[in-house]
């Protein structure tokens, strides 16, 4: 990822970073385990943290967006760990 960031031109700088990651581990709430919730949250946290580390010194970045699915609230059944 650092190599890709290094190719961004000064004329068109990076101004926004958006993190929209997921890990598929569907289960209804009563069937969730600490391990399944940990796995889902871990992938989201690690990727967001990595993006932050790579871009936090970039003065041109004015927006850092983190998106987590609302599927657990509004989606189909079996999406409890996305809420």
PDB file of C-alpha atoms in Angstrom:
ATOM      1  CA  UNK A   1       0.000   0.000   0.000  1.00  0.00           C
ATOM      2  CA  UNK A   2       2.853   2.376   0.744  1.00  0.00           C
ATOM      3  CA  UNK A   3       4.102   1.918  -2.823  1.00  0.00           C
ATOM      4  CA  UNK A   4       0.665   2.900  -4.163  1.00  0.00           C
ATOM      5  CA  UNK A   5       0.543   5.962  -1.904  1.00  0.00           C
ATOM      6  CA  UNK A   6       3.988   6.983  -3.119  1.00  0.00           C
ATOM      7  CA  UNK A   7       2.679   7.227  -6.699  1.00  0.00           C
ATOM      8  CA  UNK A   8       0.101   9.911  -5.891  1.00  0.00           C
ATOM      9  CA  UNK A   9       1.057  13.130  -7.629  1.00  0.00           C
ATOM     10  CA  UNK A  10       1.525  16.478  -5.872  1.00  0.00           C
ATOM     11  CA  UNK A  11      -0.777  18.053  -8.479  1.00  0.00           C
ATOM     12  CA  UNK A  12      -3.642  15.736  -7.445  1.00  0.00           C
ATOM     13  CA  UNK A  13      -2.981  14.896  -3.797  1.00  0.00           C
ATOM     14  CA  UNK A  14      -4.857  12.378  -1.719  1.00  0.00           C
ATOM     15  CA  UNK A  15      -7.520  14.225   0.269  1.00  0.00           C
ATOM     16  CA  UNK A  16      -9.716  11.424   1.577  1.00  0.00           C
ATOM     17  CA  UNK A  17      -9.131   7.913   2.873  1.00  0.00           C
ATOM     18  CA  UNK A  18     -12.123   5.589   3.115  1.00  0.00           C
ATOM     19  CA  UNK A  19     -11.977   2.212   4.837  1.00  0.00           C
ATOM     20  CA  UNK A  20     -14.784  -0.165   3.835  1.00  0.00           C
ATOM     21  CA  UNK A  21     -13.629  -3.644   4.804  1.00  0.00           C
ATOM     22  CA  UNK A  22     -15.476  -6.737   5.869  1.00  0.00           C
ATOM     23  CA  UNK A  23     -14.917 -10.273   7.028  1.00  0.00           C
ATOM     24  CA  UNK A  24     -17.686 -12.755   6.344  1.00  0.00           C
ATOM     25  CA  UNK A  25     -18.641 -14.724   9.466  1.00  0.00           C
ATOM     26  CA  UNK A  26     -22.417 -14.799   9.454  1.00  0.00           C
ATOM     27  CA  UNK A  27     -24.370 -15.949  12.511  1.00  0.00           C
ATOM     28  CA  UNK A  28     -27.463 -14.874  14.385  1.00  0.00           C
ATOM     29  CA  UNK A  29     -26.844 -13.125  17.707  1.00  0.00           C
ATOM     30  CA  UNK A  30     -27.434 -16.173  19.880  1.00  0.00           C
ATOM     31  CA  UNK A  31     -24.865 -18.169  17.873  1.00  0.00           C
ATOM     32  CA  UNK A  32     -22.086 -15.586  18.067  1.00  0.00           C
ATOM     33  CA  UNK A  33     -18.941 -16.630  19.850  1.00  0.00           C
ATOM     34  CA  UNK A  34     -16.229 -14.395  21.260  1.00  0.00           C
ATOM     35  CA  UNK A  35     -13.921 -15.803  18.584  1.00  0.00           C
ATOM     36  CA  UNK A  36     -16.211 -14.923  15.654  1.00  0.00           C
ATOM     37  CA  UNK A  37     -16.749 -11.383  16.915  1.00  0.00           C
ATOM     38  CA  UNK A  38     -12.994 -11.030  17.537  1.00  0.00           C
ATOM     39  CA  UNK A  39     -12.179 -12.196  13.996  1.00  0.00           C
ATOM     40  CA  UNK A  40     -14.582  -9.718  12.412  1.00  0.00           C
ATOM     41  CA  UNK A  41     -13.505  -6.780  14.559  1.00  0.00           C
ATOM     42  CA  UNK A  42      -9.812  -7.649  14.259  1.00  0.00           C
ATOM     43  CA  UNK A  43      -9.781  -7.408  10.466  1.00  0.00           C
ATOM     44  CA  UNK A  44     -11.571  -4.060  10.562  1.00  0.00           C
ATOM     45  CA  UNK A  45      -9.306  -2.645  13.269  1.00  0.00           C
ATOM     46  CA  UNK A  46      -6.016  -3.833  11.765  1.00  0.00           C
ATOM     47  CA  UNK A  47      -6.779  -2.479   8.301  1.00  0.00           C
ATOM     48  CA  UNK A  48      -8.023   0.873   9.641  1.00  0.00           C
ATOM     49  CA  UNK A  49      -4.995   1.187  11.906  1.00  0.00           C
ATOM     50  CA  UNK A  50      -2.650   0.422   9.018  1.00  0.00           C
ATOM     51  CA  UNK A  51      -4.308   3.046   6.805  1.00  0.00           C
ATOM     52  CA  UNK A  52      -4.063   5.578   9.602  1.00  0.00           C
ATOM     53  CA  UNK A  53      -0.369   4.837  10.155  1.00  0.00           C
ATOM     54  CA  UNK A  54       0.386   5.295   6.457  1.00  0.00           C
ATOM     55  CA  UNK A  55      -1.591   8.510   5.968  1.00  0.00           C
ATOM     56  CA  UNK A  56      -1.550  10.415   9.261  1.00  0.00           C
ATOM     57  CA  UNK A  57       1.438  12.553   8.227  1.00  0.00           C
ATOM     58  CA  UNK A  58      -0.099  13.442   4.855  1.00  0.00           C
ATOM     59  CA  UNK A  59      -1.202  17.071   5.236  1.00  0.00           C
ATOM     60  CA  UNK A  60      -3.418  16.799   2.149  1.00  0.00           C
ATOM     61  CA  UNK A  61      -5.679  14.198   3.804  1.00  0.00           C
ATOM     62  CA  UNK A  62      -8.576  16.121   5.295  1.00  0.00           C
ATOM     63  CA  UNK A  63     -11.030  13.231   5.650  1.00  0.00           C
ATOM     64  CA  UNK A  64     -10.528   9.754   7.106  1.00  0.00           C
ATOM     65  CA  UNK A  65     -13.723   7.720   6.836  1.00  0.00           C
ATOM     66  CA  UNK A  66     -14.438   4.412   8.557  1.00  0.00           C
ATOM     67  CA  UNK A  67     -17.521   2.522   7.457  1.00  0.00           C
ATOM     68  CA  UNK A  68     -18.950  -0.439   9.304  1.00  0.00           C
ATOM     69  CA  UNK A  69     -21.927  -2.241   7.869  1.00  0.00           C
ATOM     70  CA  UNK A  70     -25.393  -1.694   9.305  1.00  0.00           C
ATOM     71  CA  UNK A  71     -26.373  -5.133   7.997  1.00  0.00           C
ATOM     72  CA  UNK A  72     -26.719  -6.377  11.560  1.00  0.00           C
ATOM     73  CA  UNK A  73     -29.489  -3.854  12.140  1.00  0.00           C
ATOM     74  CA  UNK A  74     -31.154  -3.571   8.755  1.00  0.00           C
ATOM     75  CA  UNK A  75     -29.913  -6.545   6.739  1.00  0.00           C
ATOM     76  CA  UNK A  76     -30.907 -10.152   6.564  1.00  0.00           C
ATOM     77  CA  UNK A  77     -30.692 -12.588   9.444  1.00  0.00           C
ATOM     78  CA  UNK A  78     -27.307 -13.983  10.366  1.00  0.00           C
ATOM     79  CA  UNK A  79     -25.548 -10.619  10.340  1.00  0.00           C
ATOM     80  CA  UNK A  80     -25.295 -10.016  14.101  1.00  0.00           C
ATOM     81  CA  UNK A  81     -21.533  -9.472  14.229  1.00  0.00           C
ATOM     82  CA  UNK A  82     -21.801  -6.571  11.772  1.00  0.00           C
ATOM     83  CA  UNK A  83     -23.991  -4.464  14.077  1.00  0.00           C
TER      84      UNK A  83
END
